[in-house]
Amino acid sequence: MKNSKCWLAVLIAGLVASGLDCIVQGQLINNAYYAKMESFKHDTAMGWYIFGDFIAVAVFAWVYGKVASVFGEGLKGGACAGFTLGVFATFPAYHFVCMTTKGYPYALAWINTGYGIVWYMVIGAIVGAIMKKPAAAAPAA
C-alpha cells in the first residue's frame, strides 16, 4: 500500500468489482432471490455497496502485498491468491448466513460462494498484474 502501483490496482480493480457486483448481485441474483426475500433490506444506497467494494479490494491488495511471494506475482499469482482468499472469505460466511437468516435459500449460499470465489480471482488477477514488479534488467556486458 506504499506505492502508486498499488493504489492504481485498487482503483482499477475496485471499478471492475463494482461493475461485476452491479450486474451479478444487483441484477441477476437480486431478481432471482433478494427481491423475494422479506429479510433483505432493499433501501440501502448504492454508494455504500461501491464503497464496500473498494474497501474489500484495498484489503485484498494489502493482504496480497504481504503474501505475493507465496502465490507468485503477476496475473496468475494474483488469481491464485484470489482463489484461496475467496474460499476463506466466502465459503464459511455465506453458509453461516444461510443457517442464521430466515428465508435465505441454501442454493443462494452456494451461488454467492461460487461468485465470491470468482470475484476474488478476477480482482486478484487485476491486482497481481498491476502490482507486478518489473523484471530486473540484464547486466550489461
mmCIF file of N, CA and C in Angstrom:
data_model
loop_
_atom_site.group_PDB
_atom_site.id
_atom_site.type_symbol
_atom_site.label_atom_id
_atom_site.label_comp_id
_atom_site.label_asym_id
_atom_site.label_seq_id
_atom_site.Cartn_x
_atom_site.Cartn_y
_atom_site.Cartn_z
ATOM 1 N N MET A 1 0.825 -1.183 0.000
ATOM 2 C CA MET A 1 0.000 0.000 0.000
ATOM 3 C C MET A 1 0.877 1.258 0.000
ATOM 4 N N LYS A 2 2.149 1.053 -0.211
ATOM 5 C CA LYS A 2 3.077 2.169 -0.111
ATOM 6 C C LYS A 2 3.388 2.841 -1.443
ATOM 7 N N ASN A 3 2.977 2.246 -2.557
ATOM 8 C CA ASN A 3 3.352 2.851 -3.839
ATOM 9 C C ASN A 3 2.129 3.119 -4.718
ATOM 10 N N SER A 4 2.374 3.900 -5.747
ATOM 11 C CA SER A 4 1.274 4.307 -6.624
ATOM 12 C C SER A 4 0.715 3.143 -7.431
ATOM 13 N N LYS A 5 1.527 2.125 -7.719
ATOM 14 C CA LYS A 5 1.011 0.951 -8.457
ATOM 15 C C LYS A 5 -0.063 0.239 -7.650
ATOM 16 N N CYS A 6 0.133 0.175 -6.370
ATOM 17 C CA CYS A 6 -0.854 -0.482 -5.507
ATOM 18 C C CYS A 6 -2.172 0.283 -5.526
ATOM 19 N N TRP A 7 -2.113 1.598 -5.405
ATOM 20 C CA TRP A 7 -3.333 2.407 -5.405
ATOM 21 C C TRP A 7 -4.008 2.395 -6.773
ATOM 22 N N LEU A 8 -3.208 2.331 -7.835
ATOM 23 C CA LEU A 8 -3.780 2.194 -9.183
ATOM 24 C C LEU A 8 -4.497 0.861 -9.305
ATOM 25 N N ALA A 9 -3.887 -0.192 -8.774
ATOM 26 C CA ALA A 9 -4.515 -1.520 -8.792
ATOM 27 C C ALA A 9 -5.831 -1.504 -8.033
ATOM 28 N N VAL A 10 -5.855 -0.838 -6.883
ATOM 29 C CA VAL A 10 -7.089 -0.748 -6.088
ATOM 30 C C VAL A 10 -8.160 0.024 -6.864
ATOM 31 N N LEU A 11 -7.770 1.108 -7.510
ATOM 32 C CA LEU A 11 -8.728 1.902 -8.280
ATOM 33 C C LEU A 11 -9.333 1.083 -9.420
ATOM 34 N N ILE A 12 -8.489 0.452 -10.222
ATOM 35 C CA ILE A 12 -8.987 -0.305 -11.383
ATOM 36 C C ILE A 12 -9.780 -1.531 -10.937
ATOM 37 N N ALA A 13 -9.236 -2.281 -9.989
ATOM 38 C CA ALA A 13 -9.939 -3.479 -9.514
ATOM 39 C C ALA A 13 -11.232 -3.094 -8.799
ATOM 40 N N GLY A 14 -11.242 -1.965 -8.101
ATOM 41 C CA GLY A 14 -12.468 -1.506 -7.439
ATOM 42 C C GLY A 14 -13.562 -1.165 -8.429
ATOM 43 N N LEU A 15 -13.174 -0.537 -9.537
ATOM 44 C CA LEU A 15 -14.159 -0.229 -10.581
ATOM 45 C C LEU A 15 -14.712 -1.513 -11.204
ATOM 46 N N VAL A 16 -13.830 -2.473 -11.471
ATOM 47 C CA VAL A 16 -14.274 -3.761 -12.028
ATOM 48 C C VAL A 16 -15.170 -4.484 -11.031
ATOM 49 N N ALA A 17 -14.770 -4.491 -9.760
ATOM 50 C CA ALA A 17 -15.567 -5.166 -8.724
ATOM 51 C C ALA A 17 -16.961 -4.562 -8.633
ATOM 52 N N SER A 18 -17.039 -3.240 -8.655
ATOM 53 C CA SER A 18 -18.351 -2.584 -8.584
ATOM 54 C C SER A 18 -19.198 -2.892 -9.808
ATOM 55 N N GLY A 19 -18.568 -2.931 -10.985
ATOM 56 C CA GLY A 19 -19.290 -3.298 -12.203
ATOM 57 C C GLY A 19 -19.816 -4.714 -12.145
ATOM 58 N N LEU A 20 -18.964 -5.643 -11.699
ATOM 59 C CA LEU A 20 -19.387 -7.040 -11.559
ATOM 60 C C LEU A 20 -20.561 -7.149 -10.587
ATOM 61 N N ASP A 21 -20.427 -6.505 -9.435
ATOM 62 C CA ASP A 21 -21.492 -6.598 -8.436
ATOM 63 C C ASP A 21 -22.788 -5.955 -8.904
ATOM 64 N N CYS A 22 -22.680 -4.886 -9.657
ATOM 65 C CA CYS A 22 -23.883 -4.236 -10.185
ATOM 66 C C CYS A 22 -24.652 -5.202 -11.085
ATOM 67 N N ILE A 23 -23.904 -5.920 -11.924
ATOM 68 C CA ILE A 23 -24.546 -6.860 -12.845
ATOM 69 C C ILE A 23 -25.006 -8.122 -12.126
ATOM 70 N N VAL A 24 -24.096 -8.760 -11.404
ATOM 71 C CA VAL A 24 -24.406 -10.065 -10.808
ATOM 72 C C VAL A 24 -25.305 -9.924 -9.580
ATOM 73 N N GLN A 25 -24.846 -9.158 -8.589
ATOM 74 C CA GLN A 25 -25.635 -9.028 -7.361
ATOM 75 C C GLN A 25 -26.848 -8.104 -7.558
ATOM 76 N N GLY A 26 -26.630 -7.001 -8.264
ATOM 77 C CA GLY A 26 -27.697 -6.013 -8.408
ATOM 78 C C GLY A 26 -28.782 -6.396 -9.381
ATOM 79 N N GLN A 27 -28.472 -7.215 -10.355
ATOM 80 C CA GLN A 27 -29.476 -7.594 -11.352
ATOM 81 C C GLN A 27 -29.824 -9.087 -11.276
ATOM 82 N N LEU A 28 -28.853 -9.927 -11.591
ATOM 83 C CA LEU A 28 -29.137 -11.360 -11.713
ATOM 84 C C LEU A 28 -29.617 -11.986 -10.406
ATOM 85 N N ILE A 29 -28.788 -11.868 -9.360
ATOM 86 C CA ILE A 29 -29.149 -12.505 -8.088
ATOM 87 C C ILE A 29 -30.283 -11.745 -7.412
ATOM 88 N N ASN A 30 -30.283 -10.436 -7.528
ATOM 89 C CA ASN A 30 -31.366 -9.659 -6.924
ATOM 90 C C ASN A 30 -32.718 -10.095 -7.476
ATOM 91 N N ASN A 31 -32.826 -10.172 -8.782
ATOM 92 C CA ASN A 31 -34.108 -10.538 -9.390
ATOM 93 C C ASN A 31 -34.512 -11.971 -9.073
ATOM 94 N N ALA A 32 -33.523 -12.861 -8.965
ATOM 95 C CA ALA A 32 -33.832 -14.267 -8.710
ATOM 96 C C ALA A 32 -34.081 -14.557 -7.229
ATOM 97 N N TYR A 33 -33.420 -13.833 -6.327
ATOM 98 C CA TYR A 33 -33.505 -14.183 -4.908
ATOM 99 C C TYR A 33 -33.854 -13.013 -3.994
ATOM 100 N N TYR A 34 -32.991 -11.984 -3.968
ATOM 101 C CA TYR A 34 -33.122 -10.933 -2.955
ATOM 102 C C TYR A 34 -34.464 -10.211 -3.016
ATOM 103 N N ALA A 35 -34.971 -9.949 -4.202
ATOM 104 C CA ALA A 35 -36.233 -9.218 -4.335
ATOM 105 C C ALA A 35 -37.392 -9.966 -3.680
ATOM 106 N N LYS A 36 -37.252 -11.283 -3.539
ATOM 107 C CA LYS A 36 -38.322 -12.112 -2.980
ATOM 108 C C LYS A 36 -38.146 -12.371 -1.481
ATOM 109 N N MET A 37 -37.028 -11.911 -0.904
ATOM 110 C CA MET A 37 -36.735 -12.188 0.498
ATOM 111 C C MET A 37 -37.219 -11.030 1.382
ATOM 112 N N GLU A 38 -38.078 -11.348 2.325
ATOM 113 C CA GLU A 38 -38.584 -10.327 3.238
ATOM 114 C C GLU A 38 -37.494 -9.823 4.171
ATOM 115 N N SER A 39 -36.528 -10.675 4.497
ATOM 116 C CA SER A 39 -35.487 -10.289 5.450
ATOM 117 C C SER A 39 -34.387 -9.438 4.814
ATOM 118 N N PHE A 40 -34.430 -9.257 3.503
ATOM 119 C CA PHE A 40 -33.394 -8.487 2.815
ATOM 120 C C PHE A 40 -33.760 -7.013 2.787
ATOM 121 N N LYS A 41 -32.804 -6.170 3.140
ATOM 122 C CA LYS A 41 -33.021 -4.720 3.163
ATOM 123 C C LYS A 41 -32.894 -4.191 1.735
ATOM 124 N N HIS A 42 -33.939 -3.510 1.244
ATOM 125 C CA HIS A 42 -33.978 -3.068 -0.148
ATOM 126 C C HIS A 42 -33.724 -1.574 -0.344
ATOM 127 N N ASP A 43 -33.473 -0.843 0.722
ATOM 128 C CA ASP A 43 -33.359 0.605 0.584
ATOM 129 C C ASP A 43 -31.949 1.163 0.824
ATOM 130 N N THR A 44 -30.945 0.315 0.834
ATOM 131 C CA THR A 44 -29.577 0.784 1.038
ATOM 132 C C THR A 44 -29.091 1.517 -0.213
ATOM 133 N N ALA A 45 -28.468 2.651 -0.011
ATOM 134 C CA ALA A 45 -27.966 3.450 -1.134
ATOM 135 C C ALA A 45 -26.835 2.713 -1.850
ATOM 136 N N MET A 46 -26.824 2.779 -3.171
ATOM 137 C CA MET A 46 -25.832 2.100 -3.997
ATOM 138 C C MET A 46 -24.408 2.503 -3.620
ATOM 139 N N GLY A 47 -24.220 3.737 -3.190
ATOM 140 C CA GLY A 47 -22.888 4.210 -2.830
ATOM 141 C C GLY A 47 -22.227 3.382 -1.748
ATOM 142 N N TRP A 48 -23.011 2.851 -0.819
ATOM 143 C CA TRP A 48 -22.438 2.016 0.237
ATOM 144 C C TRP A 48 -21.888 0.705 -0.317
ATOM 145 N N TYR A 49 -22.549 0.153 -1.310
ATOM 146 C CA TYR A 49 -22.051 -1.073 -1.935
ATOM 147 C C TYR A 49 -20.745 -0.804 -2.691
ATOM 148 N N ILE A 50 -20.697 0.322 -3.383
ATOM 149 C CA ILE A 50 -19.487 0.696 -4.114
ATOM 150 C C ILE A 50 -18.341 0.942 -3.135
ATOM 151 N N PHE A 51 -18.621 1.677 -2.068
ATOM 152 C CA PHE A 51 -17.625 1.913 -1.029
ATOM 153 C C PHE A 51 -17.115 0.582 -0.467
ATOM 154 N N GLY A 52 -18.027 -0.325 -0.196
ATOM 155 C CA GLY A 52 -17.659 -1.647 0.321
ATOM 156 C C GLY A 52 -16.776 -2.420 -0.637
ATOM 157 N N ASP A 53 -17.059 -2.328 -1.934
ATOM 158 C CA ASP A 53 -16.212 -2.999 -2.926
ATOM 159 C C ASP A 53 -14.791 -2.451 -2.890
ATOM 160 N N PHE A 54 -14.664 -1.134 -2.820
ATOM 161 C CA PHE A 54 -13.329 -0.535 -2.783
ATOM 162 C C PHE A 54 -12.582 -0.909 -1.501
ATOM 163 N N ILE A 55 -13.277 -0.985 -0.387
ATOM 164 C CA ILE A 55 -12.642 -1.408 0.860
ATOM 165 C C ILE A 55 -12.195 -2.864 0.737
ATOM 166 N N ALA A 56 -13.054 -3.735 0.202
ATOM 167 C CA ALA A 56 -12.694 -5.145 0.027
ATOM 168 C C ALA A 56 -11.485 -5.293 -0.888
ATOM 169 N N VAL A 57 -11.438 -4.522 -1.961
ATOM 170 C CA VAL A 57 -10.307 -4.576 -2.891
ATOM 171 C C VAL A 57 -9.044 -4.054 -2.210
ATOM 172 N N ALA A 58 -9.155 -2.980 -1.444
ATOM 173 C CA ALA A 58 -7.980 -2.438 -0.740
ATOM 174 C C ALA A 58 -7.448 -3.443 0.274
ATOM 175 N N VAL A 59 -8.337 -4.110 0.987
ATOM 176 C CA VAL A 59 -7.906 -5.139 1.936
ATOM 177 C C VAL A 59 -7.231 -6.280 1.182
ATOM 178 N N PHE A 60 -7.826 -6.703 0.066
ATOM 179 C CA PHE A 60 -7.201 -7.762 -0.726
ATOM 180 C C PHE A 60 -5.803 -7.342 -1.178
ATOM 181 N N ALA A 61 -5.667 -6.125 -1.696
ATOM 182 C CA ALA A 61 -4.362 -5.647 -2.178
ATOM 183 C C ALA A 61 -3.342 -5.626 -1.044
ATOM 184 N N TRP A 62 -3.762 -5.210 0.128
ATOM 185 C CA TRP A 62 -2.874 -5.193 1.289
ATOM 186 C C TRP A 62 -2.415 -6.611 1.645
ATOM 187 N N VAL A 63 -3.366 -7.549 1.722
ATOM 188 C CA VAL A 63 -3.028 -8.934 2.048
ATOM 189 C C VAL A 63 -2.154 -9.532 0.948
ATOM 190 N N TYR A 64 -2.527 -9.299 -0.300
ATOM 191 C CA TYR A 64 -1.741 -9.828 -1.411
ATOM 192 C C TYR A 64 -0.312 -9.286 -1.375
ATOM 193 N N GLY A 65 -0.150 -8.023 -1.026
ATOM 194 C CA GLY A 65 1.185 -7.452 -0.899
ATOM 195 C C GLY A 65 2.028 -8.191 0.126
ATOM 196 N N LYS A 66 1.382 -8.733 1.145
ATOM 197 C CA LYS A 66 2.084 -9.486 2.192
ATOM 198 C C LYS A 66 2.377 -10.926 1.792
ATOM 199 N N VAL A 67 1.523 -11.520 0.944
ATOM 200 C CA VAL A 67 1.656 -12.952 0.640
ATOM 201 C C VAL A 67 1.997 -13.237 -0.822
ATOM 202 N N ALA A 68 2.304 -12.222 -1.599
ATOM 203 C CA ALA A 68 2.579 -12.427 -3.030
ATOM 204 C C ALA A 68 3.722 -13.407 -3.256
ATOM 205 N N SER A 69 4.689 -13.435 -2.364
ATOM 206 C CA SER A 69 5.819 -14.349 -2.544
ATOM 207 C C SER A 69 5.383 -15.815 -2.454
ATOM 208 N N VAL A 70 4.295 -16.075 -1.768
ATOM 209 C CA VAL A 70 3.787 -17.449 -1.655
ATOM 210 C C VAL A 70 3.078 -17.865 -2.942
ATOM 211 N N PHE A 71 2.279 -16.977 -3.503
ATOM 212 C CA PHE A 71 1.460 -17.294 -4.670
ATOM 213 C C PHE A 71 2.126 -16.937 -5.990
ATOM 214 N N GLY A 72 3.076 -16.057 -5.950
ATOM 215 C CA GLY A 72 3.714 -15.570 -7.163
ATOM 216 C C GLY A 72 3.125 -14.230 -7.555
ATOM 217 N N GLU A 73 3.861 -13.520 -8.358
ATOM 218 C CA GLU A 73 3.414 -12.209 -8.805
ATOM 219 C C GLU A 73 2.690 -12.327 -10.142
ATOM 220 N N GLY A 74 2.142 -11.230 -10.559
ATOM 221 C CA GLY A 74 1.501 -11.175 -11.860
ATOM 222 C C GLY A 74 0.075 -11.682 -11.843
ATOM 223 N N LEU A 75 -0.478 -11.783 -13.024
ATOM 224 C CA LEU A 75 -1.868 -12.180 -13.206
ATOM 225 C C LEU A 75 -2.159 -13.549 -12.592
ATOM 226 N N LYS A 76 -1.309 -14.522 -12.880
ATOM 227 C CA LYS A 76 -1.536 -15.883 -12.382
ATOM 228 C C LYS A 76 -1.411 -15.960 -10.861
ATOM 229 N N GLY A 77 -0.384 -15.339 -10.317
ATOM 230 C CA GLY A 77 -0.206 -15.344 -8.868
ATOM 231 C C GLY A 77 -1.347 -14.639 -8.155
ATOM 232 N N GLY A 78 -1.797 -13.512 -8.724
ATOM 233 C CA GLY A 78 -2.916 -12.789 -8.137
ATOM 234 C C GLY A 78 -4.202 -13.597 -8.177
ATOM 235 N N ALA A 79 -4.432 -14.295 -9.285
ATOM 236 C CA ALA A 79 -5.629 -15.127 -9.400
ATOM 237 C C ALA A 79 -5.578 -16.296 -8.414
ATOM 238 N N CYS A 80 -4.406 -16.889 -8.237
ATOM 239 C CA CYS A 80 -4.252 -17.989 -7.263
ATOM 240 C C CYS A 80 -4.498 -17.487 -5.845
ATOM 241 N N ALA A 81 -3.951 -16.325 -5.522
ATOM 242 C CA ALA A 81 -4.202 -15.730 -4.206
ATOM 243 C C ALA A 81 -5.687 -15.408 -4.065
ATOM 244 N N GLY A 82 -6.299 -14.900 -5.124
ATOM 245 C CA GLY A 82 -7.723 -14.590 -5.099
ATOM 246 C C GLY A 82 -8.570 -15.821 -4.855
ATOM 247 N N PHE A 83 -8.202 -16.933 -5.473
ATOM 248 C CA PHE A 83 -8.944 -18.171 -5.251
ATOM 249 C C PHE A 83 -8.889 -18.569 -3.778
ATOM 250 N N THR A 84 -7.688 -18.588 -3.228
ATOM 251 C CA THR A 84 -7.511 -19.005 -1.840
ATOM 252 C C THR A 84 -8.215 -18.059 -0.874
ATOM 253 N N LEU A 85 -8.001 -16.770 -1.052
ATOM 254 C CA LEU A 85 -8.639 -15.804 -0.160
ATOM 255 C C LEU A 85 -10.154 -15.760 -0.376
ATOM 256 N N GLY A 86 -10.593 -16.016 -1.600
ATOM 257 C CA GLY A 86 -12.024 -16.080 -1.872
ATOM 258 C C GLY A 86 -12.700 -17.230 -1.145
ATOM 259 N N VAL A 87 -12.028 -18.379 -1.104
ATOM 260 C CA VAL A 87 -12.573 -19.513 -0.347
ATOM 261 C C VAL A 87 -12.643 -19.155 1.130
ATOM 262 N N PHE A 88 -11.568 -18.564 1.667
ATOM 263 C CA PHE A 88 -11.556 -18.175 3.079
ATOM 264 C C PHE A 88 -12.664 -17.180 3.408
ATOM 265 N N ALA A 89 -12.889 -16.241 2.526
ATOM 266 C CA ALA A 89 -13.852 -15.173 2.805
ATOM 267 C C ALA A 89 -15.294 -15.591 2.580
ATOM 268 N N THR A 90 -15.551 -16.424 1.587
ATOM 269 C CA THR A 90 -16.946 -16.674 1.213
ATOM 270 C C THR A 90 -17.520 -17.991 1.698
ATOM 271 N N PHE A 91 -16.727 -19.047 1.685
ATOM 272 C CA PHE A 91 -17.315 -20.353 1.997
ATOM 273 C C PHE A 91 -17.954 -20.388 3.374
ATOM 274 N N PRO A 92 -17.225 -20.072 4.423
ATOM 275 C CA PRO A 92 -17.924 -20.155 5.712
ATOM 276 C C PRO A 92 -18.970 -19.056 5.883
ATOM 277 N N ALA A 93 -18.694 -17.874 5.382
ATOM 278 C CA ALA A 93 -19.587 -16.740 5.631
ATOM 279 C C ALA A 93 -20.991 -16.976 5.075
ATOM 280 N N TYR A 94 -21.093 -17.330 3.816
ATOM 281 C CA TYR A 94 -22.422 -17.482 3.219
ATOM 282 C C TYR A 94 -23.176 -18.685 3.769
ATOM 283 N N HIS A 95 -22.455 -19.698 4.198
ATOM 284 C CA HIS A 95 -23.138 -20.842 4.790
ATOM 285 C C HIS A 95 -23.648 -20.509 6.193
ATOM 286 N N PHE A 96 -22.908 -19.686 6.923
ATOM 287 C CA PHE A 96 -23.412 -19.226 8.219
ATOM 288 C C PHE A 96 -24.606 -18.294 8.029
ATOM 289 N N VAL A 97 -24.554 -17.437 7.016
ATOM 290 C CA VAL A 97 -25.691 -16.557 6.730
ATOM 291 C C VAL A 97 -26.928 -17.403 6.434
ATOM 292 N N CYS A 98 -26.748 -18.451 5.666
ATOM 293 C CA CYS A 98 -27.864 -19.338 5.332
ATOM 294 C C CYS A 98 -28.446 -19.989 6.590
ATOM 295 N N MET A 99 -27.561 -20.379 7.504
ATOM 296 C CA MET A 99 -28.031 -21.043 8.724
ATOM 297 C C MET A 99 -28.696 -20.087 9.708
ATOM 298 N N THR A 100 -28.370 -18.798 9.614
ATOM 299 C CA THR A 100 -28.857 -17.854 10.629
ATOM 300 C C THR A 100 -29.878 -16.845 10.120
ATOM 301 N N THR A 101 -30.157 -16.835 8.822
ATOM 302 C CA THR A 101 -31.083 -15.850 8.262
ATOM 303 C C THR A 101 -32.321 -16.547 7.719
ATOM 304 N N LYS A 102 -33.452 -16.150 8.236
ATOM 305 C CA LYS A 102 -34.719 -16.732 7.808
ATOM 306 C C LYS A 102 -34.973 -16.383 6.340
ATOM 307 N N GLY A 103 -35.308 -17.373 5.548
ATOM 308 C CA GLY A 103 -35.645 -17.155 4.149
ATOM 309 C C GLY A 103 -34.451 -17.107 3.201
ATOM 310 N N TYR A 104 -33.243 -17.371 3.713
ATOM 311 C CA TYR A 104 -32.053 -17.357 2.860
ATOM 312 C C TYR A 104 -31.852 -18.762 2.310
ATOM 313 N N PRO A 105 -32.089 -18.985 1.019
ATOM 314 C CA PRO A 105 -32.041 -20.333 0.449
ATOM 315 C C PRO A 105 -30.623 -20.910 0.429
ATOM 316 N N TYR A 106 -30.539 -22.205 0.643
ATOM 317 C CA TYR A 106 -29.249 -22.893 0.621
ATOM 318 C C TYR A 106 -28.590 -22.762 -0.754
ATOM 319 N N ALA A 107 -29.380 -22.777 -1.805
ATOM 320 C CA ALA A 107 -28.824 -22.613 -3.157
ATOM 321 C C ALA A 107 -28.127 -21.260 -3.286
ATOM 322 N N LEU A 108 -28.693 -20.230 -2.655
ATOM 323 C CA LEU A 108 -28.084 -18.901 -2.714
ATOM 324 C C LEU A 108 -26.747 -18.872 -1.986
ATOM 325 N N ALA A 109 -26.613 -19.650 -0.925
ATOM 326 C CA ALA A 109 -25.324 -19.744 -0.231
ATOM 327 C C ALA A 109 -24.257 -20.268 -1.189
ATOM 328 N N TRP A 110 -24.591 -21.272 -1.965
ATOM 329 C CA TRP A 110 -23.629 -21.823 -2.924
ATOM 330 C C TRP A 110 -23.382 -20.877 -4.096
ATOM 331 N N ILE A 111 -24.427 -20.213 -4.559
ATOM 332 C CA ILE A 111 -24.264 -19.240 -5.649
ATOM 333 C C ILE A 111 -23.329 -18.119 -5.202
ATOM 334 N N ASN A 112 -23.569 -17.572 -4.015
ATOM 335 C CA ASN A 112 -22.720 -16.491 -3.523
ATOM 336 C C ASN A 112 -21.308 -16.960 -3.203
ATOM 337 N N THR A 113 -21.165 -18.192 -2.757
ATOM 338 C CA THR A 113 -19.826 -18.736 -2.517
ATOM 339 C C THR A 113 -19.066 -18.828 -3.837
ATOM 340 N N GLY A 114 -19.682 -19.409 -4.838
ATOM 341 C CA GLY A 114 -19.027 -19.531 -6.152
ATOM 342 C C GLY A 114 -18.728 -18.180 -6.768
ATOM 343 N N TYR A 115 -19.704 -17.286 -6.722
ATOM 344 C CA TYR A 115 -19.496 -15.949 -7.266
ATOM 345 C C TYR A 115 -18.391 -15.228 -6.502
ATOM 346 N N GLY A 116 -18.383 -15.340 -5.193
ATOM 347 C CA GLY A 116 -17.365 -14.687 -4.377
ATOM 348 C C GLY A 116 -15.963 -15.172 -4.704
ATOM 349 N N ILE A 117 -15.822 -16.462 -4.936
ATOM 350 C CA ILE A 117 -14.503 -17.003 -5.288
ATOM 351 C C ILE A 117 -14.071 -16.463 -6.649
ATOM 352 N N VAL A 118 -14.971 -16.471 -7.608
ATOM 353 C CA VAL A 118 -14.651 -15.918 -8.932
ATOM 354 C C VAL A 118 -14.342 -14.423 -8.820
ATOM 355 N N TRP A 119 -15.111 -13.697 -8.013
ATOM 356 C CA TRP A 119 -14.900 -12.268 -7.794
ATOM 357 C C TRP A 119 -13.483 -12.023 -7.283
ATOM 358 N N TYR A 120 -13.082 -12.773 -6.265
ATOM 359 C CA TYR A 120 -11.737 -12.612 -5.715
ATOM 360 C C TYR A 120 -10.659 -13.006 -6.719
ATOM 361 N N MET A 121 -10.919 -14.006 -7.547
ATOM 362 C CA MET A 121 -9.935 -14.394 -8.569
ATOM 363 C C MET A 121 -9.750 -13.286 -9.604
ATOM 364 N N VAL A 122 -10.849 -12.685 -10.043
ATOM 365 C CA VAL A 122 -10.770 -11.587 -11.013
ATOM 366 C C VAL A 122 -10.034 -10.405 -10.400
ATOM 367 N N ILE A 123 -10.415 -10.043 -9.189
ATOM 368 C CA ILE A 123 -9.764 -8.926 -8.503
ATOM 369 C C ILE A 123 -8.286 -9.247 -8.286
ATOM 370 N N GLY A 124 -8.005 -10.468 -7.884
ATOM 371 C CA GLY A 124 -6.619 -10.877 -7.669
ATOM 372 C C GLY A 124 -5.791 -10.802 -8.939
ATOM 373 N N ALA A 125 -6.361 -11.234 -10.039
ATOM 374 C CA ALA A 125 -5.642 -11.178 -11.319
ATOM 375 C C ALA A 125 -5.315 -9.734 -11.690
ATOM 376 N N ILE A 126 -6.269 -8.838 -11.496
ATOM 377 C CA ILE A 126 -6.038 -7.420 -11.820
ATOM 378 C C ILE A 126 -4.979 -6.830 -10.894
ATOM 379 N N VAL A 127 -5.144 -7.051 -9.606
ATOM 380 C CA VAL A 127 -4.197 -6.508 -8.631
ATOM 381 C C VAL A 127 -2.804 -7.091 -8.868
ATOM 382 N N GLY A 128 -2.731 -8.397 -9.077
ATOM 383 C CA GLY A 128 -1.433 -9.039 -9.316
ATOM 384 C C GLY A 128 -0.757 -8.519 -10.571
ATOM 385 N N ALA A 129 -1.524 -8.349 -11.639
ATOM 386 C CA ALA A 129 -0.948 -7.870 -12.901
ATOM 387 C C ALA A 129 -0.423 -6.445 -12.772
ATOM 388 N N ILE A 130 -1.156 -5.597 -12.066
ATOM 389 C CA ILE A 130 -0.747 -4.194 -11.954
ATOM 390 C C ILE A 130 0.384 -4.024 -10.939
ATOM 391 N N MET A 131 0.348 -4.787 -9.849
ATOM 392 C CA MET A 131 1.365 -4.633 -8.803
ATOM 393 C C MET A 131 2.664 -5.367 -9.116
ATOM 394 N N LYS A 132 2.681 -6.153 -10.190
ATOM 395 C CA LYS A 132 3.869 -6.945 -10.519
ATOM 396 C C LYS A 132 5.096 -6.032 -10.648
ATOM 397 N N LYS A 133 6.133 -6.482 -9.992
ATOM 398 C CA LYS A 133 7.396 -5.735 -10.076
ATOM 399 C C LYS A 133 8.026 -5.994 -11.425
ATOM 400 N N PRO A 134 8.622 -4.973 -12.044
ATOM 401 C CA PRO A 134 9.263 -5.179 -13.342
ATOM 402 C C PRO A 134 10.452 -6.133 -13.204
ATOM 403 N N ALA A 135 10.685 -6.897 -14.266
ATOM 404 C CA ALA A 135 11.815 -7.827 -14.263
ATOM 405 C C ALA A 135 13.122 -7.044 -14.169
ATOM 406 N N ALA A 136 14.069 -7.622 -13.475
ATOM 407 C CA ALA A 136 15.371 -6.967 -13.326
ATOM 408 C C ALA A 136 16.061 -6.938 -14.704
ATOM 409 N N ALA A 137 16.693 -5.827 -14.978
ATOM 410 C CA ALA A 137 17.392 -5.695 -16.250
ATOM 411 C C ALA A 137 18.619 -6.598 -16.262
ATOM 412 N N ALA A 138 18.919 -7.142 -17.429
ATOM 413 C CA ALA A 138 20.108 -7.999 -17.564
ATOM 414 C C ALA A 138 21.358 -7.127 -17.407
ATOM 415 N N PRO A 139 22.397 -7.676 -16.754
ATOM 416 C CA PRO A 139 23.614 -6.881 -16.593
ATOM 417 C C PRO A 139 24.270 -6.590 -17.943
ATOM 418 N N ALA A 140 24.825 -5.414 -18.033
ATOM 419 C CA ALA A 140 25.487 -5.009 -19.285
ATOM 420 C C ALA A 140 26.774 -5.811 -19.447
ATOM 421 N N ALA A 141 27.076 -6.150 -20.683
ATOM 422 C CA ALA A 141 28.267 -6.953 -20.944
ATOM 423 C C ALA A 141 29.525 -6.134 -20.974
#
